[in-house]
One Martini backbone bead per residue (centre of mass of N, CA, C, O) as a GRO file, in nm:
protein
  422
    1UNK     BB    1  -0.661  -2.975  -2.444
    2UNK     BB    2  -0.521  -2.910  -2.122
    3UNK     BB    3  -0.634  -2.811  -1.850
    4UNK     BB    4  -0.555  -2.616  -1.621
    5UNK     BB    5  -0.524  -2.692  -1.273
    6UNK     BB    6  -0.648  -2.427  -1.163
    7UNK     BB    7  -0.939  -2.485  -1.325
    8UNK     BB    8  -0.996  -2.776  -1.235
    9UNK     BB    9  -1.007  -2.695  -0.917
   10UNK     BB   10  -1.223  -2.502  -0.907
   11UNK     BB   11  -1.437  -2.391  -0.724
   12UNK     BB   12  -1.811  -2.449  -0.679
   13UNK     BB   13  -1.811  -2.362  -0.392
   14UNK     BB   14  -1.792  -2.160  -0.091
   15UNK     BB   15  -1.642  -2.398   0.071
   16UNK     BB   16  -1.404  -2.419  -0.130
   17UNK     BB   17  -1.277  -2.162  -0.064
   18UNK     BB   18  -0.983  -2.013  -0.020
   19UNK     BB   19  -1.038  -1.820   0.216
   20UNK     BB   20  -1.224  -1.539   0.309
   21UNK     BB   21  -1.381  -1.553   0.589
   22UNK     BB   22  -1.487  -1.244   0.619
   23UNK     BB   23  -1.694  -1.310   0.349
   24UNK     BB   24  -1.783  -1.638   0.390
   25UNK     BB   25  -1.876  -1.681   0.647
   26UNK     BB   26  -2.133  -1.752   0.852
   27UNK     BB   27  -2.285  -1.414   0.822
   28UNK     BB   28  -2.175  -1.283   0.616
   29UNK     BB   29  -2.269  -1.064   0.380
   30UNK     BB   30  -2.175  -1.196   0.110
   31UNK     BB   31  -2.299  -1.474   0.183
   32UNK     BB   32  -2.584  -1.392   0.214
   33UNK     BB   33  -2.621  -1.281  -0.067
   34UNK     BB   34  -2.555  -1.558  -0.226
   35UNK     BB   35  -2.759  -1.736  -0.085
   36UNK     BB   36  -3.033  -1.542  -0.164
   37UNK     BB   37  -2.991  -1.434  -0.458
   38UNK     BB   38  -2.883  -1.151  -0.473
   39UNK     BB   39  -2.880  -0.860  -0.652
   40UNK     BB   40  -2.554  -0.709  -0.717
   41UNK     BB   41  -2.327  -0.461  -0.714
   42UNK     BB   42  -1.981  -0.541  -0.754
   43UNK     BB   43  -1.637  -0.486  -0.600
   44UNK     BB   44  -1.336  -0.657  -0.629
   45UNK     BB   45  -1.067  -0.632  -0.394
   46UNK     BB   46  -0.734  -0.746  -0.483
   47UNK     BB   47  -0.533  -0.987  -0.523
   48UNK     BB   48  -0.428  -1.227  -0.685
   49UNK     BB   49  -0.537  -1.527  -0.631
   50UNK     BB   50  -0.807  -1.502  -0.405
   51UNK     BB   51  -1.133  -1.540  -0.561
   52UNK     BB   52  -1.280  -1.346  -0.747
   53UNK     BB   53  -1.364  -1.525  -1.000
   54UNK     BB   54  -1.481  -1.768  -0.854
   55UNK     BB   55  -1.718  -1.618  -0.701
   56UNK     BB   56  -1.847  -1.514  -0.975
   57UNK     BB   57  -1.922  -1.783  -1.078
   58UNK     BB   58  -2.101  -1.862  -0.864
   59UNK     BB   59  -2.312  -1.631  -0.891
   60UNK     BB   60  -2.388  -1.720  -1.189
   61UNK     BB   61  -2.502  -2.020  -1.105
   62UNK     BB   62  -2.733  -1.841  -0.898
   63UNK     BB   63  -2.845  -1.724  -1.194
   64UNK     BB   64  -3.055  -1.618  -1.457
   65UNK     BB   65  -2.839  -1.474  -1.592
   66UNK     BB   66  -2.638  -1.353  -1.842
   67UNK     BB   67  -2.313  -1.432  -1.910
   68UNK     BB   68  -2.026  -1.222  -1.891
   69UNK     BB   69  -1.695  -1.148  -2.011
   70UNK     BB   70  -1.435  -0.920  -1.916
   71UNK     BB   71  -1.138  -0.754  -2.011
   72UNK     BB   72  -1.004  -0.439  -1.975
   73UNK     BB   73  -0.720  -0.478  -2.135
   74UNK     BB   74  -0.895  -0.558  -2.411
   75UNK     BB   75  -1.150  -0.398  -2.398
   76UNK     BB   76  -1.412  -0.221  -2.552
   77UNK     BB   77  -1.668  -0.018  -2.610
   78UNK     BB   78  -1.804  -0.222  -2.812
   79UNK     BB   79  -1.828  -0.453  -2.618
   80UNK     BB   80  -2.026  -0.295  -2.421
   81UNK     BB   81  -2.254  -0.262  -2.639
   82UNK     BB   82  -2.294  -0.561  -2.731
   83UNK     BB   83  -2.395  -0.654  -2.451
   84UNK     BB   84  -2.627  -0.432  -2.421
   85UNK     BB   85  -2.791  -0.539  -2.677
   86UNK     BB   86  -2.921  -0.795  -2.515
   87UNK     BB   87  -3.101  -0.620  -2.376
   88UNK     BB   88  -3.446  -0.768  -2.380
   89UNK     BB   89  -3.361  -1.021  -2.518
   90UNK     BB   90  -3.331  -1.358  -2.578
   91UNK     BB   91  -3.040  -1.356  -2.489
   92UNK     BB   92  -3.152  -1.199  -2.202
   93UNK     BB   93  -3.431  -1.235  -2.034
   94UNK     BB   94  -3.300  -1.182  -1.718
   95UNK     BB   95  -3.048  -1.059  -1.793
   96UNK     BB   96  -2.713  -0.925  -1.700
   97UNK     BB   97  -2.391  -1.050  -1.628
   98UNK     BB   98  -2.101  -0.866  -1.551
   99UNK     BB   99  -1.757  -0.969  -1.578
  100UNK     BB  100  -1.504  -0.725  -1.479
  101UNK     BB  101  -1.177  -0.738  -1.533
  102UNK     BB  102  -0.973  -0.485  -1.451
  103UNK     BB  103  -1.139  -0.201  -1.437
  104UNK     BB  104  -0.895   0.029  -1.429
  105UNK     BB  105  -0.875  -0.004  -1.772
  106UNK     BB  106  -1.125   0.178  -1.761
  107UNK     BB  107  -1.249   0.438  -1.875
  108UNK     BB  108  -1.488   0.664  -1.816
  109UNK     BB  109  -1.655   0.609  -2.076
  110UNK     BB  110  -1.692   0.314  -2.000
  111UNK     BB  111  -1.813   0.317  -1.727
  112UNK     BB  112  -2.068   0.496  -1.815
  113UNK     BB  113  -2.207   0.291  -1.995
  114UNK     BB  114  -2.331   0.114  -1.740
  115UNK     BB  115  -2.533   0.306  -1.569
  116UNK     BB  116  -2.817   0.271  -1.699
  117UNK     BB  117  -2.819  -0.056  -1.653
  118UNK     BB  118  -2.793  -0.054  -1.341
  119UNK     BB  119  -3.030   0.138  -1.261
  120UNK     BB  120  -3.251  -0.080  -1.399
  121UNK     BB  121  -3.147  -0.388  -1.367
  122UNK     BB  122  -3.019  -0.522  -1.661
  123UNK     BB  123  -2.764  -0.499  -1.511
  124UNK     BB  124  -2.507  -0.678  -1.360
  125UNK     BB  125  -2.191  -0.588  -1.163
  126UNK     BB  126  -1.887  -0.766  -1.160
  127UNK     BB  127  -1.592  -0.615  -1.027
  128UNK     BB  128  -1.220  -0.625  -1.078
  129UNK     BB  129  -0.936  -0.528  -0.851
  130UNK     BB  130  -0.596  -0.441  -0.756
  131UNK     BB  131  -0.679  -0.186  -0.716
  132UNK     BB  132  -0.793   0.101  -0.577
  133UNK     BB  133  -1.119   0.196  -0.630
  134UNK     BB  134  -1.116   0.492  -0.532
  135UNK     BB  135  -0.911   0.576  -0.760
  136UNK     BB  136  -1.022   0.366  -1.047
  137UNK     BB  137  -1.333   0.432  -0.996
  138UNK     BB  138  -1.629   0.574  -1.086
  139UNK     BB  139  -1.803   0.713  -0.854
  140UNK     BB  140  -2.096   0.637  -0.977
  141UNK     BB  141  -2.039   0.347  -0.954
  142UNK     BB  142  -1.979   0.307  -0.682
  143UNK     BB  143  -2.250   0.390  -0.558
  144UNK     BB  144  -2.379   0.117  -0.708
  145UNK     BB  145  -2.177  -0.034  -0.507
  146UNK     BB  146  -1.994  -0.288  -0.363
  147UNK     BB  147  -1.725  -0.337  -0.159
  148UNK     BB  148  -1.497  -0.618  -0.159
  149UNK     BB  149  -1.198  -0.725   0.033
  150UNK     BB  150  -0.936  -0.903  -0.049
  151UNK     BB  151  -0.716  -1.141   0.077
  152UNK     BB  152  -0.430  -1.269   0.130
  153UNK     BB  153  -0.331  -1.603   0.163
  154UNK     BB  154  -0.255  -1.820   0.390
  155UNK     BB  155  -0.055  -2.076   0.404
  156UNK     BB  156  -0.249  -2.253   0.571
  157UNK     BB  157  -0.464  -2.247   0.343
  158UNK     BB  158  -0.315  -2.321   0.092
  159UNK     BB  159  -0.210  -2.614   0.146
  160UNK     BB  160  -0.461  -2.782   0.091
  161UNK     BB  161  -0.463  -2.697  -0.222
  162UNK     BB  162  -0.184  -2.844  -0.272
  163UNK     BB  163  -0.242  -3.115  -0.202
  164UNK     BB  164  -0.481  -3.162  -0.392
  165UNK     BB  165  -0.303  -3.129  -0.635
  166UNK     BB  166  -0.103  -3.347  -0.586
  167UNK     BB  167  -0.303  -3.580  -0.588
  168UNK     BB  168  -0.387  -3.553  -0.879
  169UNK     BB  169  -0.097  -3.590  -0.994
  170UNK     BB  170  -0.061  -3.868  -0.862
  171UNK     BB  171  -0.298  -4.025  -1.011
  172UNK     BB  172  -0.189  -3.932  -1.333
  173UNK     BB  173   0.083  -4.055  -1.306
  174UNK     BB  174   0.290  -4.267  -1.472
  175UNK     BB  175   0.447  -4.230  -1.200
  176UNK     BB  176   0.542  -4.230  -0.901
  177UNK     BB  177   0.458  -3.990  -0.677
  178UNK     BB  178   0.676  -3.747  -0.484
  179UNK     BB  179   0.764  -3.583  -0.183
  180UNK     BB  180   0.897  -3.381   0.022
  181UNK     BB  181   0.784  -3.290   0.330
  182UNK     BB  182   0.808  -2.947   0.280
  183UNK     BB  183   0.671  -2.874   0.001
  184UNK     BB  184   0.386  -2.775   0.043
  185UNK     BB  185   0.461  -2.548   0.237
  186UNK     BB  186   0.662  -2.399   0.032
  187UNK     BB  187   0.452  -2.334  -0.171
  188UNK     BB  188   0.257  -2.172  -0.002
  189UNK     BB  189   0.483  -1.955   0.112
  190UNK     BB  190   0.581  -1.871  -0.207
  191UNK     BB  191   0.306  -1.748  -0.331
  192UNK     BB  192   0.181  -1.487  -0.176
  193UNK     BB  193  -0.143  -1.551  -0.151
  194UNK     BB  194  -0.153  -1.721  -0.452
  195UNK     BB  195  -0.328  -1.986  -0.530
  196UNK     BB  196  -0.272  -2.010  -0.851
  197UNK     BB  197   0.026  -2.014  -0.829
  198UNK     BB  198   0.055  -2.272  -0.660
  199UNK     BB  199  -0.075  -2.459  -0.857
  200UNK     BB  200   0.120  -2.388  -1.095
  201UNK     BB  201   0.369  -2.510  -0.949
  202UNK     BB  202   0.273  -2.791  -0.944
  203UNK     BB  203   0.246  -2.840  -1.235
  204UNK     BB  204   0.550  -2.771  -1.311
  205UNK     BB  205   0.693  -2.972  -1.139
  206UNK     BB  206   0.578  -3.228  -1.245
  207UNK     BB  207   0.657  -3.180  -1.545
  208UNK     BB  208   0.996  -3.144  -1.443
  209UNK     BB  209   1.029  -3.418  -1.336
  210UNK     BB  210   1.252  -3.659  -1.258
  211UNK     BB  211   1.354  -3.962  -1.288
  212UNK     BB  212   1.386  -4.187  -0.972
  213UNK     BB  213   1.394  -4.505  -0.922
  214UNK     BB  214   1.099  -4.510  -1.082
  215UNK     BB  215   1.038  -4.211  -0.971
  216UNK     BB  216   0.889  -3.888  -0.866
  217UNK     BB  217   1.072  -3.600  -0.731
  218UNK     BB  218   0.999  -3.362  -0.509
  219UNK     BB  219   1.186  -3.069  -0.439
  220UNK     BB  220   1.305  -2.792  -0.273
  221UNK     BB  221   1.499  -2.696  -0.498
  222UNK     BB  222   1.264  -2.673  -0.709
  223UNK     BB  223   1.082  -2.464  -0.562
  224UNK     BB  224   1.277  -2.238  -0.555
  225UNK     BB  225   1.304  -2.208  -0.867
  226UNK     BB  226   0.986  -2.163  -0.917
  227UNK     BB  227   0.941  -1.922  -0.706
  228UNK     BB  228   1.151  -1.705  -0.647
  229UNK     BB  229   0.965  -1.397  -0.616
  230UNK     BB  230   0.656  -1.471  -0.552
  231UNK     BB  231   0.634  -1.383  -0.234
  232UNK     BB  232   0.628  -1.099  -0.359
  233UNK     BB  233   0.462  -0.788  -0.360
  234UNK     BB  234   0.519  -0.603  -0.650
  235UNK     BB  235   0.422  -0.236  -0.781
  236UNK     BB  236   0.520   0.010  -0.908
  237UNK     BB  237   0.290   0.247  -0.793
  238UNK     BB  238   0.123   0.071  -0.629
  239UNK     BB  239  -0.018  -0.066  -0.332
  240UNK     BB  240   0.229  -0.245  -0.254
  241UNK     BB  241   0.429   0.006  -0.229
  242UNK     BB  242   0.292   0.181  -0.037
  243UNK     BB  243   0.240  -0.038   0.190
  244UNK     BB  244   0.537  -0.058   0.237
  245UNK     BB  245   0.608   0.244   0.303
  246UNK     BB  246   0.424   0.259   0.545
  247UNK     BB  247   0.555   0.020   0.707
  248UNK     BB  248   0.825   0.140   0.737
  249UNK     BB  249   0.767   0.412   0.868
  250UNK     BB  250   0.601   0.290   1.122
  251UNK     BB  251   0.842   0.116   1.222
  252UNK     BB  252   1.018   0.350   1.280
  253UNK     BB  253   0.842   0.498   1.462
  254UNK     BB  254   0.783   0.237   1.665
  255UNK     BB  255   1.086   0.101   1.715
  256UNK     BB  256   1.125  -0.151   1.484
  257UNK     BB  257   1.400  -0.288   1.343
  258UNK     BB  258   1.272  -0.562   1.211
  259UNK     BB  259   1.039  -0.440   1.054
  260UNK     BB  260   1.219  -0.248   0.899
  261UNK     BB  261   1.408  -0.451   0.753
  262UNK     BB  262   1.195  -0.610   0.620
  263UNK     BB  263   1.076  -0.385   0.430
  264UNK     BB  264   1.354  -0.299   0.314
  265UNK     BB  265   1.383  -0.574   0.172
  266UNK     BB  266   1.155  -0.551  -0.031
  267UNK     BB  267   1.291  -0.329  -0.200
  268UNK     BB  268   1.556  -0.475  -0.257
  269UNK     BB  269   1.440  -0.713  -0.416
  270UNK     BB  270   1.289  -0.484  -0.623
  271UNK     BB  271   1.512  -0.253  -0.679
  272UNK     BB  272   1.426  -0.019  -0.462
  273UNK     BB  273   1.583   0.287  -0.364
  274UNK     BB  274   1.381   0.550  -0.351
  275UNK     BB  275   1.160   0.481  -0.158
  276UNK     BB  276   1.313   0.438   0.096
  277UNK     BB  277   1.495   0.691   0.114
  278UNK     BB  278   1.259   0.886   0.159
  279UNK     BB  279   1.155   0.766   0.424
  280UNK     BB  280   1.423   0.793   0.584
  281UNK     BB  281   1.442   1.109   0.549
  282UNK     BB  282   1.163   1.170   0.678
  283UNK     BB  283   1.206   1.047   0.959
  284UNK     BB  284   1.441   1.202   1.067
  285UNK     BB  285   1.232   1.456   1.114
  286UNK     BB  286   0.953   1.351   1.203
  287UNK     BB  287   1.021   1.114   1.430
  288UNK     BB  288   1.303   1.239   1.568
  289UNK     BB  289   1.443   1.509   1.524
  290UNK     BB  290   1.519   1.684   1.829
  291UNK     BB  291   1.625   1.413   1.972
  292UNK     BB  292   1.820   1.362   1.701
  293UNK     BB  293   1.954   1.580   1.485
  294UNK     BB  294   2.185   1.395   1.359
  295UNK     BB  295   2.019   1.192   1.173
  296UNK     BB  296   1.980   1.352   0.911
  297UNK     BB  297   2.286   1.334   0.826
  298UNK     BB  298   2.335   1.031   0.844
  299UNK     BB  299   2.114   0.936   0.647
  300UNK     BB  300   2.215   1.099   0.413
  301UNK     BB  301   2.475   0.953   0.382
  302UNK     BB  302   2.355   0.676   0.347
  303UNK     BB  303   2.198   0.743   0.104
  304UNK     BB  304   2.433   0.814  -0.074
  305UNK     BB  305   2.595   0.576  -0.062
  306UNK     BB  306   2.387   0.380  -0.176
  307UNK     BB  307   2.375   0.539  -0.464
  308UNK     BB  308   2.670   0.463  -0.525
  309UNK     BB  309   2.674   0.164  -0.504
  310UNK     BB  310   2.434   0.003  -0.517
  311UNK     BB  311   2.336  -0.306  -0.593
  312UNK     BB  312   2.385  -0.479  -0.291
  313UNK     BB  313   2.555  -0.266  -0.113
  314UNK     BB  314   2.312  -0.065  -0.029
  315UNK     BB  315   2.212  -0.227   0.223
  316UNK     BB  316   2.413  -0.126   0.455
  317UNK     BB  317   2.334   0.174   0.488
  318UNK     BB  318   2.020   0.140   0.491
  319UNK     BB  319   2.024  -0.039   0.743
  320UNK     BB  320   2.176   0.167   0.935
  321UNK     BB  321   1.938   0.390   0.909
  322UNK     BB  322   1.715   0.207   1.013
  323UNK     BB  323   1.828   0.133   1.288
  324UNK     BB  324   1.873   0.432   1.384
  325UNK     BB  325   1.566   0.508   1.374
  326UNK     BB  326   1.442   0.285   1.540
  327UNK     BB  327   1.661   0.351   1.811
  328UNK     BB  328   1.574   0.628   1.843
  329UNK     BB  329   1.471   0.900   1.972
  330UNK     BB  330   1.165   1.055   2.007
  331UNK     BB  331   1.001   1.333   1.792
  332UNK     BB  332   0.716   1.558   1.681
  333UNK     BB  333   0.770   1.863   1.717
  334UNK     BB  334   0.825   1.940   1.414
  335UNK     BB  335   0.551   1.868   1.292
  336UNK     BB  336   0.371   2.009   1.491
  337UNK     BB  337   0.488   2.307   1.452
  338UNK     BB  338   0.450   2.343   1.142
  339UNK     BB  339   0.150   2.262   1.134
  340UNK     BB  340   0.047   2.517   1.309
  341UNK     BB  341   0.181   2.746   1.130
  342UNK     BB  342   0.030   2.659   0.853
  343UNK     BB  343  -0.259   2.686   0.947
  344UNK     BB  344  -0.253   2.989   0.994
  345UNK     BB  345  -0.171   3.066   0.700
  346UNK     BB  346  -0.415   2.933   0.568
  347UNK     BB  347  -0.613   3.119   0.776
  348UNK     BB  348  -0.488   3.419   0.761
  349UNK     BB  349  -0.279   3.421   1.001
  350UNK     BB  350  -0.043   3.698   0.976
  351UNK     BB  351   0.050   3.981   0.890
  352UNK     BB  352   0.268   4.202   0.965
  353UNK     BB  353   0.567   4.257   0.982
  354UNK     BB  354   0.785   4.385   1.171
  355UNK     BB  355   0.968   4.653   1.162
  356UNK     BB  356   1.241   4.518   1.288
  357UNK     BB  357   1.244   4.294   1.030
  358UNK     BB  358   1.279   4.444   0.806
  359UNK     BB  359   1.400   4.562   0.548
  360UNK     BB  360   1.634   4.821   0.523
  361UNK     BB  361   1.530   4.859   0.185
  362UNK     BB  362   1.211   4.929   0.193
  363UNK     BB  363   1.231   5.213   0.166
  364UNK     BB  364   1.183   5.495   0.036
  365UNK     BB  365   1.314   5.743  -0.084
  366UNK     BB  366   1.329   5.969   0.187
  367UNK     BB  367   1.163   5.747   0.409
  368UNK     BB  368   1.350   5.686   0.626
  369UNK     BB  369   1.353   5.472   0.912
  370UNK     BB  370   1.381   5.367   1.206
  371UNK     BB  371   1.395   5.027   1.283
  372UNK     BB  372   1.477   4.904   1.592
  373UNK     BB  373   1.683   4.665   1.574
  374UNK     BB  374   1.798   4.390   1.773
  375UNK     BB  375   2.109   4.267   1.829
  376UNK     BB  376   2.175   3.975   2.003
  377UNK     BB  377   2.518   3.986   1.991
  378UNK     BB  378   2.519   4.261   2.190
  379UNK     BB  379   2.428   4.066   2.415
  380UNK     BB  380   2.384   3.874   2.661
  381UNK     BB  381   2.372   3.565   2.554
  382UNK     BB  382   2.245   3.629   2.276
  383UNK     BB  383   1.996   3.796   2.405
  384UNK     BB  384   1.673   3.951   2.349
  385UNK     BB  385   1.380   4.138   2.381
  386UNK     BB  386   1.170   4.062   2.090
  387UNK     BB  387   0.943   4.103   1.837
  388UNK     BB  388   0.856   3.875   1.570
  389UNK     BB  389   0.577   3.839   1.560
  390UNK     BB  390   0.291   3.934   1.456
  391UNK     BB  391   0.048   4.104   1.602
  392UNK     BB  392  -0.182   3.875   1.556
  393UNK     BB  393   0.058   3.637   1.688
  394UNK     BB  394   0.104   3.726   1.965
  395UNK     BB  395   0.209   3.467   2.192
  396UNK     BB  396   0.254   3.223   2.016
  397UNK     BB  397   0.260   2.859   1.998
  398UNK     BB  398   0.426   2.605   1.834
  399UNK     BB  399   0.674   2.503   1.997
  400UNK     BB  400   0.745   2.220   2.164
  401UNK     BB  401   0.889   2.046   2.384
  402UNK     BB  402   1.025   1.765   2.430
  403UNK     BB  403   1.078   1.457   2.651
  404UNK     BB  404   1.373   1.468   2.582
  405UNK     BB  405   1.702   1.536   2.645
  406UNK     BB  406   1.762   1.734   2.427
  407UNK     BB  407   1.526   1.929   2.472
  408UNK     BB  408   1.544   1.969   2.773
  409UNK     BB  409   1.810   2.109   2.758
  410UNK     BB  410   1.709   2.363   2.578
  411UNK     BB  411   1.496   2.450   2.781
  412UNK     BB  412   1.688   2.505   3.024
  413UNK     BB  413   1.859   2.720   2.866
  414UNK     BB  414   1.629   2.916   2.797
  415UNK     BB  415   1.497   2.955   3.079
  416UNK     BB  416   1.758   3.097   3.204
  417UNK     BB  417   1.758   3.348   3.001
  418UNK     BB  418   1.431   3.426   2.960
  419UNK     BB  419   1.235   3.275   3.142
  420UNK     BB  420   0.925   3.303   3.188
  421UNK     BB  421   0.664   3.235   2.972
  422UNK     BB  422   0.345   3.332   2.845
   0.00000   0.00000   0.00000
């Protein structure tokens, strides 16, 4: 059986690894650890196809430890016990190096079973995960390990690997193999930073290539069919989803309509309407707020319309909402005001509700007292000086008018009525 091309051309040295220069360039901590042969427990965190397994294999070849590989999606606690049973025997005289892929699928008990042997040095762990290890990896295990984050590989870094794969396929092709000029670049771009996916695409394209005029030609149309949605990383409920949601929110706040539309399009491509709708609704109050109070009702109407239409038509009202929020004047006075008020409540700064504001039916029968509440609409311009905060908070200000036209107009209006405030 022929080996997969991605495995066949897997790098054997650190200099052959595609991408991850922040980890592997000369002088980087991980590079120094590997070159010096230092044995350390590590957690490799990052997207698929970015070199985690490749680097673990390189480390294994530079150590005298017996290498074991487990995938947490299929491994059991017994598998871990069987490996640990080799510690101190002739099967593992120098100790064990365990490469544990997708460690997030191990439960707490399974992860705990490794701790004793990591502590005494008889087992060195290299774990990999596509999810944030600080959420999914047991704290005691993390405290004994160093986390290294792997990044999606850029198209510029992937393209040489694609060309290398194409050359191998070209050398062993039964017919002359050629490709349209932009095919390598398109494959590198469409893989979404996943080198393995790019190499697999090369292999699939070469296997499916149709003979034409005595040779095989790889076309951009074929690349598009093979790539499909692979350039986009999206896992509902995973880091990629939350990263995209965060980027959408921050683009709206940063008044960048182009970026906002880009991240919105990612959700639309994934068929996720709920997440961007929540972000849009939140931004209307959090980031625009009193600078343009009508934004919240407009965005709500856009969201309701989108949910009624469904995809693909939902793209239009959601894009309208995103552009509105990104180009609207900004104010976080709502966020800051409720934040300060809630902080006081949490800190216990409350006090009794002033008598004037209490429910008129609060007194016991026969103990009624004059409430003393002044009805603002009975006074000129519908306002009268009156204490509303509890005595313990008298004079406290939570809301500060923003420096936008709408809030400054409101401030001017009330300054004329109320006069200078203490």
